[in-house]
């Protein structure tokens, strides 16, 4: 273990209303993506939710700060869009876990980061957002009226709180599903290896892996480390966060979880909703565990509303991509190239530009 393994954590644990409200801070993008994965791919929704529940608790206890646990958005987005098979998603998550664990243990994250510039990361974020919109169009086409009602609801909620849009639309869809299909008896996810199918290493998996690592290094490790220091006075190095993410994926993906990471957006969201200690993670873990027990409730979730949710997530990703860079035309170009080719081509082209720009 390198010297960076020593770290200064935040404020430990406290019990107040802010910890409860803060627990939903990074569920704004987690739940829509997880529900979409569970309904549109072979992934098991109960296992996906259980994975988030377990690791919210683990990192809350370990670090003592409300560290975010989010889906690896590039991989999740590609799987939802249908450009990455479930086997490829599993394989990419395992390989990403291994790479991040090695990078964290050897302290080599800064070496990896130098090859991928910030505009490249933002371009990949926008590329994933574009693919989510393409997938949403197909879902919305089947029930335009329901989608229009969902979009109207989203606009009304956005006037009050932009952060609450995804959760409100998701709640309406859940009520719809409960009305249509009833509330199922609680059932725990089975404990087995690869419950929805094993890994399949493919060209698509490698493409998704490259795109994801670009986002993970910049956002889930470096940016999250800086934000932990700014918001929580917690000195946790990017390499330490990479170590955590690597171990998390190697342990969780074989048990049916989606590839997961930390993230500055989820961390900022928890802080904005009032979270100040690791207690928020314990609350969030209980929330996800409870949802895992009744995941069958979402089996009748209306696909048109799911399309609206994907657009909301895409808008969030796009907003981050364009507000965090001064090279907006370049970011737009990477997204457009990804739509007409694929994310890997766009990523490689953008990285080559970054290396040759001087």
XYZ file of C-alpha atoms in Angstrom:
358
model
C 0.000 0.000 0.000
C 1.503 3.363 -1.041
C 1.984 6.285 1.365
C -1.166 7.868 -0.103
C -3.141 5.173 1.705
C -2.975 7.396 4.768
C -5.791 9.927 4.508
C -7.687 12.374 6.640
C -11.421 11.732 6.649
C -14.211 14.169 7.293
C -16.607 14.638 10.180
C -17.588 11.070 11.025
C -21.263 10.657 11.832
C -24.126 12.833 12.989
C -27.889 12.392 13.129
C -30.077 15.223 11.879
C -32.542 16.017 9.111
C -29.773 17.115 6.740
C -28.334 13.614 6.673
C -31.716 12.188 5.675
C -32.421 14.720 2.923
C -28.801 14.535 1.767
C -29.117 10.797 1.282
C -31.063 11.388 -1.922
C -28.432 13.763 -3.316
C -26.812 11.371 -5.764
C -29.925 9.311 -6.474
C -30.986 11.893 -9.068
C -28.998 10.112 -11.789
C -28.548 6.754 -10.053
C -32.184 5.681 -10.009
C -33.142 6.624 -13.594
C -30.106 4.824 -15.006
C -30.576 1.791 -12.768
C -34.264 1.482 -13.615
C -33.468 1.843 -17.317
C -30.807 -0.864 -17.090
C -33.179 -3.175 -15.246
C -35.996 -2.697 -17.755
C -34.111 -2.437 -21.056
C -31.241 -4.906 -20.578
C -30.866 -8.411 -19.077
C -29.437 -6.897 -15.868
C -31.312 -7.855 -12.683
C -32.861 -4.757 -11.102
C -32.891 -6.192 -7.536
C -29.167 -6.980 -7.775
C -28.408 -3.531 -9.221
C -30.197 -1.794 -6.347
C -28.640 -4.080 -3.726
C -25.163 -3.240 -5.032
C -25.727 0.453 -4.451
C -27.196 -0.188 -1.019
C -24.231 -2.254 0.157
C -21.535 0.109 -1.079
C -23.252 3.268 0.106
C -22.968 1.781 3.589
C -19.409 0.487 3.124
C -17.949 3.808 1.968
C -19.956 5.821 4.477
C -18.527 3.736 7.315
C -15.016 3.620 5.841
C -14.519 7.271 4.953
C -16.937 9.011 7.348
C -18.086 11.417 4.609
C -21.091 11.202 2.251
C -19.025 9.838 -0.625
C -21.115 9.247 -3.732
C -21.700 5.842 -5.314
C -22.893 6.171 -8.905
C -23.186 4.036 -12.019
C -20.272 4.229 -14.421
C -22.295 6.458 -16.714
C -20.474 5.782 -19.971
C -20.887 2.016 -19.599
C -24.470 2.284 -18.318
C -25.416 4.697 -21.084
C -23.960 2.505 -23.820
C -25.763 -0.557 -22.423
C -29.085 1.318 -22.268
C -28.585 2.632 -25.809
C -28.021 -0.942 -27.018
C -24.481 -0.420 -28.254
C -22.967 -2.541 -25.465
C -24.213 -6.038 -24.633
C -24.830 -7.111 -21.055
C -21.866 -9.482 -21.241
C -19.755 -6.613 -22.512
C -20.958 -4.403 -19.663
C -19.915 -7.039 -17.133
C -16.524 -7.574 -18.786
C -15.821 -3.839 -19.021
C -16.736 -3.398 -15.344
C -14.361 -6.155 -14.254
C -11.481 -4.857 -16.379
C -12.131 -1.293 -15.191
C -12.010 -2.571 -11.614
C -8.659 -4.216 -12.207
C -7.178 -1.161 -13.935
C -8.355 1.208 -11.215
C -7.127 -1.053 -8.426
C -3.665 -1.280 -9.967
C -3.589 2.457 -10.695
C -4.588 3.274 -7.139
C -2.166 0.847 -5.500
C 0.781 2.033 -7.627
C -0.047 5.741 -7.413
C -0.086 6.032 -11.206
C -3.388 7.849 -11.713
C -1.678 11.156 -12.462
C 0.350 9.410 -15.182
C -2.864 8.143 -16.809
C -4.521 11.532 -16.491
C -1.911 13.338 -18.585
C -3.020 11.492 -21.709
C -6.647 12.578 -21.442
C -7.392 16.284 -21.264
C -10.422 17.831 -19.582
C -12.119 18.702 -22.915
C -11.888 15.017 -23.891
C -13.680 13.986 -20.683
C -16.409 16.561 -21.289
C -16.733 15.404 -24.882
C -17.268 11.811 -23.738
C -19.917 12.988 -21.257
C -21.789 14.777 -24.031
C -21.400 11.782 -26.341
C -23.103 9.529 -23.773
C -25.843 12.144 -23.353
C -26.447 12.117 -27.120
C -26.759 8.323 -27.180
C -29.238 8.408 -24.282
C -31.404 10.842 -26.224
C -31.326 8.554 -29.264
C -32.459 5.658 -27.046
C -35.164 7.836 -25.471
C -36.681 8.682 -28.860
C -37.475 5.009 -29.480
C -39.120 4.676 -26.054
C -41.184 7.838 -26.443
C -42.420 6.970 -29.959
C -44.688 4.206 -28.661
C -46.759 6.483 -26.368
C -46.330 10.095 -27.361
C -49.203 11.283 -25.172
C -47.752 9.785 -21.991
C -44.330 11.162 -22.869
C -45.788 14.631 -23.444
C -47.516 14.514 -20.054
C -44.260 13.385 -18.426
C -42.307 16.158 -20.147
C -44.880 18.710 -18.985
C -44.570 17.422 -15.424
C -40.792 17.648 -15.649
C -40.954 21.267 -16.816
C -43.305 22.241 -13.983
C -41.112 20.567 -11.358
C -38.006 22.204 -12.841
C -39.504 25.622 -12.103
C -39.413 24.712 -8.403
C -36.304 22.495 -8.199
C -34.235 21.230 -11.112
C -32.658 18.619 -8.844
C -36.054 17.068 -8.073
C -37.187 16.502 -11.678
C -35.878 12.953 -12.133
C -37.103 11.810 -8.726
C -40.627 13.184 -9.245
C -40.980 11.625 -12.709
C -39.630 8.358 -11.320
C -42.118 8.473 -8.431
C -45.035 9.066 -10.813
C -43.909 6.137 -12.943
C -43.617 3.930 -9.848
C -47.163 4.825 -8.767
C -48.339 4.040 -12.295
C -46.566 0.672 -12.171
C -48.029 -0.138 -8.747
C -51.517 0.690 -9.975
C -51.095 -1.443 -13.095
C -49.295 -4.421 -11.625
C -49.870 -4.252 -7.881
C -47.292 -4.195 -5.105
C -45.246 -7.411 -5.016
C -44.341 -9.334 -1.886
C -40.841 -8.383 -0.692
C -38.130 -10.698 -2.022
C -34.374 -10.518 -1.458
C -32.037 -10.794 -4.475
C -30.448 -14.228 -4.821
C -26.808 -14.568 -3.832
C -25.125 -16.023 -6.914
C -22.350 -15.247 -9.366
C -23.334 -13.370 -12.522
C -27.109 -13.740 -12.005
C -27.922 -12.189 -15.399
C -25.033 -13.672 -17.378
C -21.242 -13.713 -17.327
C -18.648 -11.436 -18.934
C -18.042 -11.362 -22.680
C -14.924 -9.488 -23.715
C -15.621 -7.860 -27.054
C -14.684 -4.868 -29.172
C -17.722 -3.067 -27.736
C -16.553 -3.785 -24.200
C -13.108 -2.343 -24.930
C -14.657 0.719 -26.581
C -16.879 1.305 -23.573
C -13.991 0.730 -21.183
C -11.831 3.398 -22.826
C -14.660 5.923 -22.755
C -15.443 5.123 -19.124
C -11.859 5.359 -17.895
C -11.622 8.834 -19.432
C -14.603 9.944 -17.347
C -13.563 8.053 -14.219
C -10.068 9.500 -14.012
C -11.234 13.080 -14.472
C -14.528 13.105 -12.559
C -14.672 10.163 -10.169
C -11.083 10.434 -8.934
C -9.441 13.839 -9.466
C -12.517 16.103 -9.295
C -14.034 14.148 -6.400
C -10.807 14.354 -4.407
C -10.719 18.142 -4.826
C -14.372 18.511 -3.875
C -13.933 16.365 -0.757
C -11.252 18.775 0.378
C -13.305 21.870 -0.493
C -16.638 20.778 0.979
C -15.717 18.397 3.779
C -12.099 19.176 4.695
C -11.308 15.521 3.902
C -7.939 14.796 2.291
C -8.537 11.643 0.224
C -6.208 11.326 -2.757
C -7.337 10.445 -6.318
C -5.262 7.256 -6.086
C -7.074 6.262 -2.895
C -10.423 6.782 -4.623
C -9.241 4.709 -7.590
C -8.281 1.957 -5.151
C -11.793 2.069 -3.654
C -13.497 1.967 -7.043
C -11.339 -0.899 -8.232
C -12.078 -3.040 -5.185
C -15.779 -2.155 -5.360
C -16.186 -3.310 -8.956
C -14.174 -6.488 -8.573
C -16.370 -7.437 -5.610
C -19.774 -6.193 -6.814
C -19.962 -6.811 -10.566
C -19.732 -10.623 -10.255
C -22.731 -10.475 -7.875
C -24.908 -8.675 -10.406
C -24.203 -4.997 -9.670
C -23.659 -2.448 -12.404
C -20.085 -1.087 -12.659
C -19.934 1.700 -10.065
C -17.746 4.685 -9.299
C -17.559 7.748 -7.099
C -18.363 11.125 -8.621
C -18.130 14.837 -7.959
C -21.715 15.437 -9.141
C -23.225 13.022 -6.642
C -20.984 14.355 -3.887
C -22.044 17.935 -4.632
C -25.665 16.781 -4.747
C -25.464 15.214 -1.306
C -23.892 18.364 0.081
C -26.553 20.565 -1.522
C -29.303 18.437 0.059
C -27.722 18.769 3.526
C -25.410 15.759 3.975
C -22.318 16.464 6.049
C -21.209 13.044 7.386
C -21.174 9.361 6.549
C -24.625 8.982 8.117
C -26.174 10.076 4.807
C -24.641 7.002 3.161
C -26.159 4.730 5.797
C -29.589 6.222 5.122
C -29.103 5.917 1.361
C -27.959 2.324 1.753
C -31.143 1.460 3.633
C -33.231 3.189 0.967
C -31.647 1.229 -1.909
C -31.872 -2.026 0.059
C -35.586 -1.430 0.615
C -36.110 -0.780 -3.093
C -34.214 -3.968 -3.930
C -36.769 -5.974 -1.934
C -39.685 -4.616 -3.995
C -37.915 -4.118 -7.319
C -40.690 -6.075 -9.050
C -42.870 -3.019 -8.445
C -41.167 -1.344 -11.414
C -41.892 -4.153 -13.884
C -44.877 -2.205 -15.248
C -43.023 1.146 -15.387
C -44.290 3.018 -18.508
C -41.614 3.020 -21.216
C -42.573 6.494 -22.433
C -41.875 7.942 -18.985
C -38.600 6.027 -18.947
C -37.733 7.857 -22.157
C -38.455 11.166 -20.417
C -36.166 10.132 -17.568
C -33.355 9.353 -19.997
C -33.731 12.807 -21.528
C -33.541 14.344 -18.046
C -30.317 12.419 -17.329
C -28.924 13.388 -20.741
C -29.692 17.040 -20.036
C -27.837 16.799 -16.731
C -24.784 15.234 -18.372
C -24.847 17.812 -21.160
C -25.078 20.694 -18.712
C -21.995 19.473 -16.854
C -20.128 18.865 -20.112
C -20.660 22.389 -21.423
C -20.397 24.401 -18.196
C -17.104 22.800 -17.131
C -15.133 23.684 -20.266
C -14.338 26.650 -22.478
C -14.035 24.432 -25.582
C -17.744 23.989 -26.230
C -17.445 23.565 -29.994
C -14.960 20.749 -29.482
C -17.243 19.049 -26.947
C -20.171 19.288 -29.367
C -18.010 17.817 -32.117
C -17.070 14.818 -29.971
C -20.739 14.161 -29.227
C -21.725 14.421 -32.884
C -18.918 12.121 -33.962
C -20.016 9.547 -31.376
C -23.564 9.524 -32.761
C -22.496 8.978 -36.389
C -19.709 6.494 -35.514
C -19.366 5.321 -31.884
C -17.990 6.543 -28.570
C -14.649 4.766 -29.027
C -13.921 6.487 -32.340
C -14.892 9.833 -30.837
C -12.742 9.195 -27.758
C -9.645 8.162 -29.722
C -9.995 11.098 -32.119
C -10.436 13.548 -29.239
C -7.466 12.122 -27.331
C -5.234 12.325 -30.407
C -6.246 15.939 -30.829
C -5.386 16.605 -27.197
C -1.934 15.062 -27.602
C -1.196 16.876 -30.888
C -2.803 20.191 -30.071
C 0.525 21.875 -29.315
